[in-house]
Short mmCIF file of C-alpha atoms and ligand atoms in Angstrom, two decimals:
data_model
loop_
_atom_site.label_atom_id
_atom_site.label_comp_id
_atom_site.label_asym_id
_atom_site.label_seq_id
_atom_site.Cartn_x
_atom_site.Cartn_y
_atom_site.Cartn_z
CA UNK O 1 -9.49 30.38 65.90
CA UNK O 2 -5.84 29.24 66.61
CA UNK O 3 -5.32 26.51 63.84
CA UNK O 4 -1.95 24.82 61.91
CA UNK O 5 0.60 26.97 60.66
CA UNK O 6 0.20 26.43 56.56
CA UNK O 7 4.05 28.19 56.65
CA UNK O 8 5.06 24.97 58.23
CA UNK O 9 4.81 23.47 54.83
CA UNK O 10 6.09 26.13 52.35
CA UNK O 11 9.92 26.63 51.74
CA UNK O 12 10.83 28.06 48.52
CA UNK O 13 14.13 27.76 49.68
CA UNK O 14 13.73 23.57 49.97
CA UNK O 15 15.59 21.35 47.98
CA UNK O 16 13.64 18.59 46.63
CA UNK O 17 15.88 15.30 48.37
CA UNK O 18 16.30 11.95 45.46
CA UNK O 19 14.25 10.14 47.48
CA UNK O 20 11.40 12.85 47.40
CA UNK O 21 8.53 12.62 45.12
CA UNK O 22 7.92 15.95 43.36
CA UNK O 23 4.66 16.61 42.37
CA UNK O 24 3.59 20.14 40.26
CA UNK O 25 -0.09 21.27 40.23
CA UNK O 26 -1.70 23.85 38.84
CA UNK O 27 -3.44 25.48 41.39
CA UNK O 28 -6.36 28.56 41.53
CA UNK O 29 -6.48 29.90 45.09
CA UNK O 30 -9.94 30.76 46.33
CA UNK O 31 -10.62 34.24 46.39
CA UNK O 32 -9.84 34.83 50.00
CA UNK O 33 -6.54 33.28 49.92
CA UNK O 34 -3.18 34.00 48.15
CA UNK O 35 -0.50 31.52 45.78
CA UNK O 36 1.51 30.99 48.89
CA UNK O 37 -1.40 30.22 51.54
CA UNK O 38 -2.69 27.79 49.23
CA UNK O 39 0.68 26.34 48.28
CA UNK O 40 0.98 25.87 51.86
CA UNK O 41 -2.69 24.16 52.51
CA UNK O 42 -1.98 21.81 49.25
CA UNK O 43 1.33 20.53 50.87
CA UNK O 44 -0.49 20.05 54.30
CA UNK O 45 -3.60 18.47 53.16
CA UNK O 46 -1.92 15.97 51.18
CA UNK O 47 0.68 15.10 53.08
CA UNK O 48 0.08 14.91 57.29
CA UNK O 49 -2.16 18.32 57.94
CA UNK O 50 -5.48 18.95 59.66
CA UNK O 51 -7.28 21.82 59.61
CA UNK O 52 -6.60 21.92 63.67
CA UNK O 53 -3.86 22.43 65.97
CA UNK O 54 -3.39 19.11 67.58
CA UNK O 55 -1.92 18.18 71.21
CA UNK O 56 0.27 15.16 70.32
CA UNK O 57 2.21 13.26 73.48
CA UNK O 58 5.70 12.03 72.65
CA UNK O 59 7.39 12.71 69.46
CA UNK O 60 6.04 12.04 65.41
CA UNK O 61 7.50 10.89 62.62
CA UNK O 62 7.46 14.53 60.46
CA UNK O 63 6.06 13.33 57.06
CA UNK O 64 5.29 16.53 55.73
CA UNK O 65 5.37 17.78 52.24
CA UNK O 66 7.04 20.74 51.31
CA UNK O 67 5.65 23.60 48.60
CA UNK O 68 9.20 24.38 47.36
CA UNK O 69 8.25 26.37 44.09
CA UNK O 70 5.36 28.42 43.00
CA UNK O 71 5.64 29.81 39.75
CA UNK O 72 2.48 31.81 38.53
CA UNK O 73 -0.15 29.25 39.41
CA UNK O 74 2.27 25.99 39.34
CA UNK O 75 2.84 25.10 42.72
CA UNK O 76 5.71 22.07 43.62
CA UNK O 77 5.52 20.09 46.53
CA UNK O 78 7.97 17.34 47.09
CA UNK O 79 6.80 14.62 49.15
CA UNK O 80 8.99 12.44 52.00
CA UNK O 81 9.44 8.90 50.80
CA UNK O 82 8.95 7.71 54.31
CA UNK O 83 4.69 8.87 53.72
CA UNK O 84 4.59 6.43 51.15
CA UNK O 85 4.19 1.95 51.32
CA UNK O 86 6.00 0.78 48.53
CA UNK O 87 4.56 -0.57 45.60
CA UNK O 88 1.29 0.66 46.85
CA UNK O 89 -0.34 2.88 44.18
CA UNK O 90 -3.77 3.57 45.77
CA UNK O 91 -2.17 5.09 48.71
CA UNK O 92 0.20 7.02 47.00
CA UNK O 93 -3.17 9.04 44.90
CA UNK O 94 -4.51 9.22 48.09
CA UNK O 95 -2.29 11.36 49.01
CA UNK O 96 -1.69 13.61 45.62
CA UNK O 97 -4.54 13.77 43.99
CA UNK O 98 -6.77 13.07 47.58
CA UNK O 99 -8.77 15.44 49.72
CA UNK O 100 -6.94 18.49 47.69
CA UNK O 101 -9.30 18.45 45.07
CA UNK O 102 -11.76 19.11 47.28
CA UNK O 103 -10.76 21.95 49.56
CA UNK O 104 -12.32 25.15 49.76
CA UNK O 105 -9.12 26.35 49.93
CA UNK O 106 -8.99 26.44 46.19
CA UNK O 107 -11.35 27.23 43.26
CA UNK O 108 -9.96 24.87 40.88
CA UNK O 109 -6.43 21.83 41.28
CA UNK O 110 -4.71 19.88 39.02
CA UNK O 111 -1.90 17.12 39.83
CA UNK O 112 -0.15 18.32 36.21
CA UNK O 113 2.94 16.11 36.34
CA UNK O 114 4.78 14.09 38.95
CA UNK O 115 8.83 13.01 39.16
CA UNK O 116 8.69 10.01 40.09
CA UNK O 117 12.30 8.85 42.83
CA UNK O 118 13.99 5.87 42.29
CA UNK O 119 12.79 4.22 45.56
CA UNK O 120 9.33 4.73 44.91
CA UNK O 121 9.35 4.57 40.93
CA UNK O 122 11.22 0.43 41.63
CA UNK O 123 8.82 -0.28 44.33
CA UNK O 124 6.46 -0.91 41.62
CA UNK O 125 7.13 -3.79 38.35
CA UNK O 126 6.45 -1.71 35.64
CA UNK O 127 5.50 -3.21 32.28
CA UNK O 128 6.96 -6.81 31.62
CA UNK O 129 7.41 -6.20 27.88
CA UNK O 130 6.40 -2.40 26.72
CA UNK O 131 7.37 -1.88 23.37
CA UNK O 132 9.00 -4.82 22.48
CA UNK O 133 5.92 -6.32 21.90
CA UNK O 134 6.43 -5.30 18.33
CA UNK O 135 9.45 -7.73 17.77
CA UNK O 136 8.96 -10.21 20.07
CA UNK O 137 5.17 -11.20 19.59
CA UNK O 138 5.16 -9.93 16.01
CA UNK O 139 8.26 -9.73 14.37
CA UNK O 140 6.91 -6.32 13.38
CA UNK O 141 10.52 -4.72 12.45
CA UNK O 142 9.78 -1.31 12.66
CA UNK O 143 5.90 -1.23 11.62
CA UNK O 144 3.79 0.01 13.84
CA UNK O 145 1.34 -2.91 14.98
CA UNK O 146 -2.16 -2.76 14.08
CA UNK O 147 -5.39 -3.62 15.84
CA UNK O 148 -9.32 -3.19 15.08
CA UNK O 149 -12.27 -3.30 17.50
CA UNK O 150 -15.27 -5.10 16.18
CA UNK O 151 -18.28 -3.06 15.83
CA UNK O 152 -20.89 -2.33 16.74
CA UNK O 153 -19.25 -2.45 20.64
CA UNK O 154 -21.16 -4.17 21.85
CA UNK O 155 -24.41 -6.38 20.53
CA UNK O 156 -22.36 -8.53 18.19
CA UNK O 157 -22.51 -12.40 19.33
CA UNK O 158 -19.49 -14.73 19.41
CA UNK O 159 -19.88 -16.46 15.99
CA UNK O 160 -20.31 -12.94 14.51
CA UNK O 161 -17.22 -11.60 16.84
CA UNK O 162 -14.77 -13.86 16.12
CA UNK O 163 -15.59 -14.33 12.18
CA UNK O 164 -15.07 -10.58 12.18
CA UNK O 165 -11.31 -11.18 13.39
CA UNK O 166 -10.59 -13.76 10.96
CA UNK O 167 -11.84 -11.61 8.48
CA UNK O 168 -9.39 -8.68 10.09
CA UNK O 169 -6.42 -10.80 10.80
CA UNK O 170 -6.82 -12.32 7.23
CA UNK O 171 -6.65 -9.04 5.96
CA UNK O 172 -3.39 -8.11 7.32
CA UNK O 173 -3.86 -6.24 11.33
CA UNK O 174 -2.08 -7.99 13.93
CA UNK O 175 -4.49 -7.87 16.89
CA UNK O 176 -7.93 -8.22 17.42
CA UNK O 177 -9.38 -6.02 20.64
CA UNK O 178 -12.10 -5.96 22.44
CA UNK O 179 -14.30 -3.21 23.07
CA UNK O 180 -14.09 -1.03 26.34
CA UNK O 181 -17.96 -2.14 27.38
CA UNK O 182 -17.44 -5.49 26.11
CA UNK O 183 -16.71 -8.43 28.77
CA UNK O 184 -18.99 -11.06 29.86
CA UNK O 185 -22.35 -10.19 28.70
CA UNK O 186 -24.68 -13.05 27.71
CA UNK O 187 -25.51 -11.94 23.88
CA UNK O 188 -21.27 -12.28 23.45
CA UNK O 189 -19.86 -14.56 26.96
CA UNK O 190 -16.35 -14.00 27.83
CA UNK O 191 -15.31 -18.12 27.56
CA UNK O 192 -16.96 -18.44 24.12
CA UNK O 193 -15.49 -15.49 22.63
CA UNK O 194 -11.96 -16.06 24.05
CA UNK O 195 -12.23 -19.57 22.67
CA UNK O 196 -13.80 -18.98 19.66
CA UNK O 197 -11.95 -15.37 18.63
CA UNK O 198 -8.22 -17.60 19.60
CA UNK O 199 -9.70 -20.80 17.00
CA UNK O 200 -10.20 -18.04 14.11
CA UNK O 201 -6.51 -16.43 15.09
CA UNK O 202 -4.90 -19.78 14.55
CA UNK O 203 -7.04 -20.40 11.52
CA UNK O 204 -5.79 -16.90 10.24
CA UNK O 205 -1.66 -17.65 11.60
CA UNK O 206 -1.92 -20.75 8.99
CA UNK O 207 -3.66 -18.84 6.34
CA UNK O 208 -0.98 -15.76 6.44
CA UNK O 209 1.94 -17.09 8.02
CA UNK O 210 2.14 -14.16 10.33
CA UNK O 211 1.96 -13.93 14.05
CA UNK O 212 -1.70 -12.42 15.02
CA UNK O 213 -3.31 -12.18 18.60
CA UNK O 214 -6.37 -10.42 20.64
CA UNK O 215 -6.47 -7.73 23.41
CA UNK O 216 -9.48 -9.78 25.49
CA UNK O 217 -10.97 -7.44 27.72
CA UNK O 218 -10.78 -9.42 31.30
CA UNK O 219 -12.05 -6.15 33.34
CA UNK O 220 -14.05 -7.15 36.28
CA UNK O 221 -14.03 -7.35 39.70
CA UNK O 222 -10.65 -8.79 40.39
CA UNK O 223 -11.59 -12.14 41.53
CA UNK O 224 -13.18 -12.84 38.31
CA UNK O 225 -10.98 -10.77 36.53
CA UNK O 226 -8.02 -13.21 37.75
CA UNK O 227 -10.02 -16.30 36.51
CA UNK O 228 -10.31 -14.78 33.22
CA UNK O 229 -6.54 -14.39 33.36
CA UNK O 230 -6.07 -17.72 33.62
CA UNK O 231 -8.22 -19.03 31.13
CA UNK O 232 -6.78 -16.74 28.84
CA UNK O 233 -3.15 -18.12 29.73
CA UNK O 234 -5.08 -21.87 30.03
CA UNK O 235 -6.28 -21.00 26.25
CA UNK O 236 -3.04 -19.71 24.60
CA UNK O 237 -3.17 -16.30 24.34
CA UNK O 238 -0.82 -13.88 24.72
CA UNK O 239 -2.42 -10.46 26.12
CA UNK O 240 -5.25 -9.27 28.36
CA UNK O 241 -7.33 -6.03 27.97
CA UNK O 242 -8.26 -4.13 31.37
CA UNK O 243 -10.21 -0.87 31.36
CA UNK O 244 -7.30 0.78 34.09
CA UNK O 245 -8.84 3.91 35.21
CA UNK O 246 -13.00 1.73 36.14
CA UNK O 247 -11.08 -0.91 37.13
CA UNK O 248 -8.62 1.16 39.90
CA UNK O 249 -5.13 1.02 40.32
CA UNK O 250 -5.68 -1.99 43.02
CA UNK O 251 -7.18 -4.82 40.78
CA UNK O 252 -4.38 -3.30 37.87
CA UNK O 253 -1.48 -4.61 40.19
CA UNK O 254 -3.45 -7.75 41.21
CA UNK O 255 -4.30 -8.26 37.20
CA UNK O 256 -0.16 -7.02 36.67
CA UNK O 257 1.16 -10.14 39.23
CA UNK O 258 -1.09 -12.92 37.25
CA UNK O 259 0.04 -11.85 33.89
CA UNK O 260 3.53 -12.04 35.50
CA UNK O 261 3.11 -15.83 36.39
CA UNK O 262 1.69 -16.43 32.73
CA UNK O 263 4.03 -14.22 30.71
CA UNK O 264 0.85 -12.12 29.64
CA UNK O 265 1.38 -8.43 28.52
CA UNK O 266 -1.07 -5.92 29.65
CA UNK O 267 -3.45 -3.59 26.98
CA UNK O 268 -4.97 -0.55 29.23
CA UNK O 269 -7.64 0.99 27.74
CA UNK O 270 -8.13 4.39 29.79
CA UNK O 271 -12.16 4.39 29.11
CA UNK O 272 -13.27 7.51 32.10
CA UNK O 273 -9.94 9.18 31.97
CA UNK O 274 -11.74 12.10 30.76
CA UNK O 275 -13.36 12.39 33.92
CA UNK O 276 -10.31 13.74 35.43
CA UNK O 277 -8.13 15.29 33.04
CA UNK O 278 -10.46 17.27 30.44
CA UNK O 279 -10.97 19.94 32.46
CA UNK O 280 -7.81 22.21 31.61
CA UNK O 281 -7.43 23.51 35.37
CA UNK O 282 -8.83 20.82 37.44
CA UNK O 283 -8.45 17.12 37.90
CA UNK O 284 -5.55 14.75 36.98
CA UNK O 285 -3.51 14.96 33.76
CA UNK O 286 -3.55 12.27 31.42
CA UNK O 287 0.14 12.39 31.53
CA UNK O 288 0.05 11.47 35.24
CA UNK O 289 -2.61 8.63 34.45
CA UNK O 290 -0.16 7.81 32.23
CA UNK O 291 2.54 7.55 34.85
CA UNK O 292 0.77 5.56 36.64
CA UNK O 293 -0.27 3.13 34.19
CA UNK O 294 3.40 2.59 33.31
CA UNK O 295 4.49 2.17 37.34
CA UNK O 296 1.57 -0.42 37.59
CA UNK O 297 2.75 -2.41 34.59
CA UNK O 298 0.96 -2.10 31.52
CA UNK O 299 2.33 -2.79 28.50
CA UNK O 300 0.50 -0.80 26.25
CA UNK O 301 -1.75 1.98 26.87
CA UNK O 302 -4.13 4.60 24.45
CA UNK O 303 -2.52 8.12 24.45
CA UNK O 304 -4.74 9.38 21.72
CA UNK O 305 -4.30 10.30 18.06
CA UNK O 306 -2.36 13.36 18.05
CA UNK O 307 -5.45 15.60 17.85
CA UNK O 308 -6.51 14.02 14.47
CA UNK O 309 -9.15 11.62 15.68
CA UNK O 310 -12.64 11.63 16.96
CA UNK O 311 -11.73 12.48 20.64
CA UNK O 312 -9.84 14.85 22.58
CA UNK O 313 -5.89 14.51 23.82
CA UNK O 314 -4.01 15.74 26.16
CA UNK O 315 -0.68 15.99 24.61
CA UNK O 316 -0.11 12.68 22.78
CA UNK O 317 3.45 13.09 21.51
CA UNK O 318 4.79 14.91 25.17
CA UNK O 319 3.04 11.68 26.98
CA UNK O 320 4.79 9.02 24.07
CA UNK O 321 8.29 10.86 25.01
CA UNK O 322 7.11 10.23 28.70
CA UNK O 323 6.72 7.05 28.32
CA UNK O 324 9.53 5.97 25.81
CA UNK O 325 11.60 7.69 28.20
CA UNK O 326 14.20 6.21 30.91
CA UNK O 327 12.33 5.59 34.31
CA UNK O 328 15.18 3.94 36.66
CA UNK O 329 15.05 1.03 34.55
CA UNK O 330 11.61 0.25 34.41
CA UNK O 331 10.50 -0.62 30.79
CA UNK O 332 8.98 1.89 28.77
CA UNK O 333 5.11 1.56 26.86
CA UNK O 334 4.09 1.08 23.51
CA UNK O 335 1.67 4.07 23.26
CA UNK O 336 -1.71 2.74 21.30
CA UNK O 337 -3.38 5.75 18.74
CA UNK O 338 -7.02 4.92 18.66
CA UNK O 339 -9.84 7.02 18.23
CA UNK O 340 -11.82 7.78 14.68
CA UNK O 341 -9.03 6.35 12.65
CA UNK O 342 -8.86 5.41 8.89
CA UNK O 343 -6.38 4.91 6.28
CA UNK O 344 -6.46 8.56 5.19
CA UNK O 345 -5.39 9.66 8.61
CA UNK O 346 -2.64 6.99 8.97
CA UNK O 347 0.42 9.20 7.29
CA UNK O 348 -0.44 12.00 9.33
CA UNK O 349 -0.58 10.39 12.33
CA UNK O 350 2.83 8.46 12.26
CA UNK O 351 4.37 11.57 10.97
CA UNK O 352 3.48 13.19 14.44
CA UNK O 353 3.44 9.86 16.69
CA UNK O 354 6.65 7.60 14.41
CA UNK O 355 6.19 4.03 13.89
CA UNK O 356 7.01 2.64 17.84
CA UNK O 357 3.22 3.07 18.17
CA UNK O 358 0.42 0.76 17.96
CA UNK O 359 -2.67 1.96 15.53
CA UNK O 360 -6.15 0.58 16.19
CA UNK O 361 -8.96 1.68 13.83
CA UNK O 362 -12.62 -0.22 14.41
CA UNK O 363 -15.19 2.23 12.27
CA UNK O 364 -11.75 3.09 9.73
CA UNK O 365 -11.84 -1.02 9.20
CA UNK O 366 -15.59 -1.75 9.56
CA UNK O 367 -16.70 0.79 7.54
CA UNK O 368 -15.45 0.17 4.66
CA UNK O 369 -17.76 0.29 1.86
CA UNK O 370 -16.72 -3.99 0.79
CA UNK O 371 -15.95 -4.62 4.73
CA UNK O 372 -14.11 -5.74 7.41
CA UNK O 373 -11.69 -7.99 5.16
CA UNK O 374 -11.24 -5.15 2.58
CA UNK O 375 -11.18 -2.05 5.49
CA UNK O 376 -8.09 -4.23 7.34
CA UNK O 377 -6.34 -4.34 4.17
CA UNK O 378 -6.66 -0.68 3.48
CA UNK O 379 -5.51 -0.15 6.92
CA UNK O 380 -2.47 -2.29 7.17
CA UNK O 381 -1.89 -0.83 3.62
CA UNK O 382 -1.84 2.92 4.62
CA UNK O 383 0.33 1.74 7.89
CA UNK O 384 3.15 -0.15 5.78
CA UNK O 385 3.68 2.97 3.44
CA UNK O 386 3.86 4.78 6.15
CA UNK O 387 6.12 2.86 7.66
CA UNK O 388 8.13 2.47 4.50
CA UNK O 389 8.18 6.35 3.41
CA UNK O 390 6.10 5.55 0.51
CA UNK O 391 3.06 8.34 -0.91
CA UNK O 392 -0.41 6.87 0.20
CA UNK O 393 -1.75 7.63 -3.50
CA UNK O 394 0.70 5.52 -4.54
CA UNK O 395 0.25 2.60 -2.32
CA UNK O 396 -3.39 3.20 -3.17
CA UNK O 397 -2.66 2.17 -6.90
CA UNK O 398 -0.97 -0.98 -5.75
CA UNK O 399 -4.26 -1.72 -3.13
CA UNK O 400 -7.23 -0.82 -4.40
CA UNK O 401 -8.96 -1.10 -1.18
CA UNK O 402 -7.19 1.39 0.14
CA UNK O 403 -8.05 3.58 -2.62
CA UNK O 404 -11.57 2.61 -2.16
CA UNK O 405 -10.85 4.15 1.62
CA UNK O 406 -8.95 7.39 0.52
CA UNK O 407 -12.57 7.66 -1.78
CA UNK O 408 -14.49 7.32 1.25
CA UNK O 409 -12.81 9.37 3.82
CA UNK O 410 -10.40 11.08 2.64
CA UNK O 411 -8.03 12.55 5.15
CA UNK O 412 -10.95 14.45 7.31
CA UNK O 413 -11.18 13.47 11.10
CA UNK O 414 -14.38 12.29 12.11
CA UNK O 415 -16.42 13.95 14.24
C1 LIG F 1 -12.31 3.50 19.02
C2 LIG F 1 -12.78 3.02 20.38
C3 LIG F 1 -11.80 3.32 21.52
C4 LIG F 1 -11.33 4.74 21.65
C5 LIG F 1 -10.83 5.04 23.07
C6 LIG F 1 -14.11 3.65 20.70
O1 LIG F 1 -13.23 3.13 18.03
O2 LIG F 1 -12.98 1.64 20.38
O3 LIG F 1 -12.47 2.93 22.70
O4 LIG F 1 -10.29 4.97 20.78
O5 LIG F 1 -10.35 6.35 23.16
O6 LIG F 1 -14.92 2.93 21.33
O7 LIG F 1 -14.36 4.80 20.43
P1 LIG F 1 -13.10 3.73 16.56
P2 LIG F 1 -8.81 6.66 23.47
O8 LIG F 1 -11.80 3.29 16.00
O9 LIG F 1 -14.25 3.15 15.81
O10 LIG F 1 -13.18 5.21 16.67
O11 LIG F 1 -8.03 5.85 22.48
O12 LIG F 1 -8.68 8.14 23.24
O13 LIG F 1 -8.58 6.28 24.85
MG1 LIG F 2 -13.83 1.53 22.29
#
């Protein structure tokens, strides 16, 4: 059956333009097809081919892709800028990381990594703050900031939440965060808690003399998420929380202009990423969820622990560089190490990650055996001898929480 020509879209001999977008998948051709036909079919599929020959009157624009490289199974494609609407993230996956993950063509795709042009990469805002979060809500120096998520997740009720931040803040961590499945449910409501959790920050800014504030999870649909935007703004606070990857890259952008107009920096949690980028030879990467993240305008986003917490990464310290990294201006993003956490893990962990990082621990600070006030002082302990160079044991004479801690959990990872 006369079809396309899939050699249409492979040149090996191509050189990717500046203005291309240059994308590098792993790909596993099905067993009736070889590197280059599939190449060829990735290229086509997601850029402007059909499985059919078409009869087109008058002349096309020619977006199509072009599979310039395959090198055992990594296959590049570089992409026209003119298939792309700027500053339009949803269409641009559509197109990468689209129907190719579904064709037949191939046993098994994965979008691994994507170079992102200069035309495409400033058509988006990028993060309004990224790292400097750290000096200019916190005055951290060169700390790492801390945060703790109340638990349990979810079940605790407003008087309980926000007593458990005072006790936190009082103890020495910096931000309070929601959980991932926590928003406006009616044993905890979102207005209560943001007013409530905000009352026992300013109780605990007096009490310390430090700057402290709380990752509010606002995720949503985005007409409510919006509202809770502004009432956070309305309410004084200084960040929102949005679950990026349920939420889709859409409502992010929406959520990204609002926090624009309010000066409010972005926390993504990346709750579901697994869904695409666990499986080693299928999927998305984390490091191009990460990409994205950045291009949409978060400010601070989890990248995992380094492989010494409860959960698997994908490449923590390679996705940090990533996103530390130079991206035609944009600003970079603090990368957030959360994930079965405690003090004992803490000098590991900024010995692979350093100290532009933010550390959140909820079951490292809860669990404490004396609690929530005593866990965030062993916490913020561990992190400022970390920060400082100085032997955890040692610290752990001057804080004997934090020796109380080491007791407990030693240095093992949780499983
Ligand atoms: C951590 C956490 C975070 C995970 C998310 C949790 O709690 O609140 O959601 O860290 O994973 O619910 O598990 P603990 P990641 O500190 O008690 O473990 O950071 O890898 O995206
Ligand atoms: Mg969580």
């Amino acid at each position: 059956m006369p079809g396309i020509n899939y050699e249409d879209f492979l040149d090996l001999d191509h050189e990717p333009r500046d203005s291309e977008l240059v994308c590098t998948f792993a790909v596993e051709p099905a067993s009736d097809m070889d590197m280059a036909d599939a190449a060829g079919r990735v290229a086509s599929e997601s850029s402007n081919g059909t499985w059919a020959e078409l009869q087109v009157e008058g002349s096309i624009t020619d977006l199509s892709a072009t599979a310039c490289a395959i090198d055992g199974n990594r296959v590049t494609v570089a992409y026209p800028d003119a298939l792309f609407e700027d500053g339009n993230m949803a269409q641009v996956l559509s197109c990468i990381a689209g129907n190719i993950m579904g064709m037949k063509a191939v046993e098994r795709i994965r979008l691994l990594d994507c170079d992102w042009p200069e035309p495409l990469a400033t058509s988006f805002p990028g993060p309004q703050f990224g790292s400097s979060v750290r000096q200019e809500i916190f005055d951290a120096g060169d700390r790492p900031i801390t945060a703790t998520v109340p638990k349990p997740k979810v079940g605790l009720s407003t008087d309980q939440h926000a007593q458990i931040g005072y006790e936190a803040w009082t103890g020495g961590l910096d931000l309070l965060k929601d959980d991932e499945n926590l928003t406006d449910q009616d044993f905890n409501p979102f207005a209560d808690r943001l007013t409530e959790s905000l009352a026992q920050r300013d109780r605990a800014e007096d009490e310390t003399g430090e700057t402290k504030s709380y990752l509010v999870n606002v995720t949503a649909d985005t007409r409510r998420m919006l509202e809770r935007v502004d009432m956070v703004a309305e309410h004084g606070g200084e960040y929102v929380m949005v679950d990026v990857v349920t939420c889709g890259w859409a409502a992010v952008q929406r959520v990204r202009e609002r926090c624009e107009d309010h000066g409010l920096a972005i926390h993504a949690h990346r709750a579901m990423h697994a869904a695409f980028d666990r499986i080693p030879d299928h999927g998305v990467s984390m490091r191009v969820i990460a990409q994205i993240t950045r291009l949409c305008g978060a400010d601070q986003l989890h990248t995992g622990t380094a492989d010494l917490g409860k959960l698997e990464n994908e490449d923590t310290t390679g996705i940090n560089e990533w996103l530390y990294a130079d991206l035609h201006g944009l600003n970079d993003v603090l990368p957030v190490a959360s994930g079965g956490l405690h003090p004992g893990l803490v000098p590991e962990l900024i010995d692979r990650v350093g100290t532009n990082v933010c550390v959140q621990a909820g079951g490292g600070v809860h669990g404490h055996p004396e609690g929530t006030h005593a866990g965030a002082k062993a916490f913020r302990a561990a992190v400022d001898a970390a920060a400082a160079g100085q032997d955890i044991e040692a610290k752990a004479d001057e804080v004997p929480e934090l020796a109380t801690a080491i007791e407990k959990w030693g240095t093992e990872t949780p499983r």
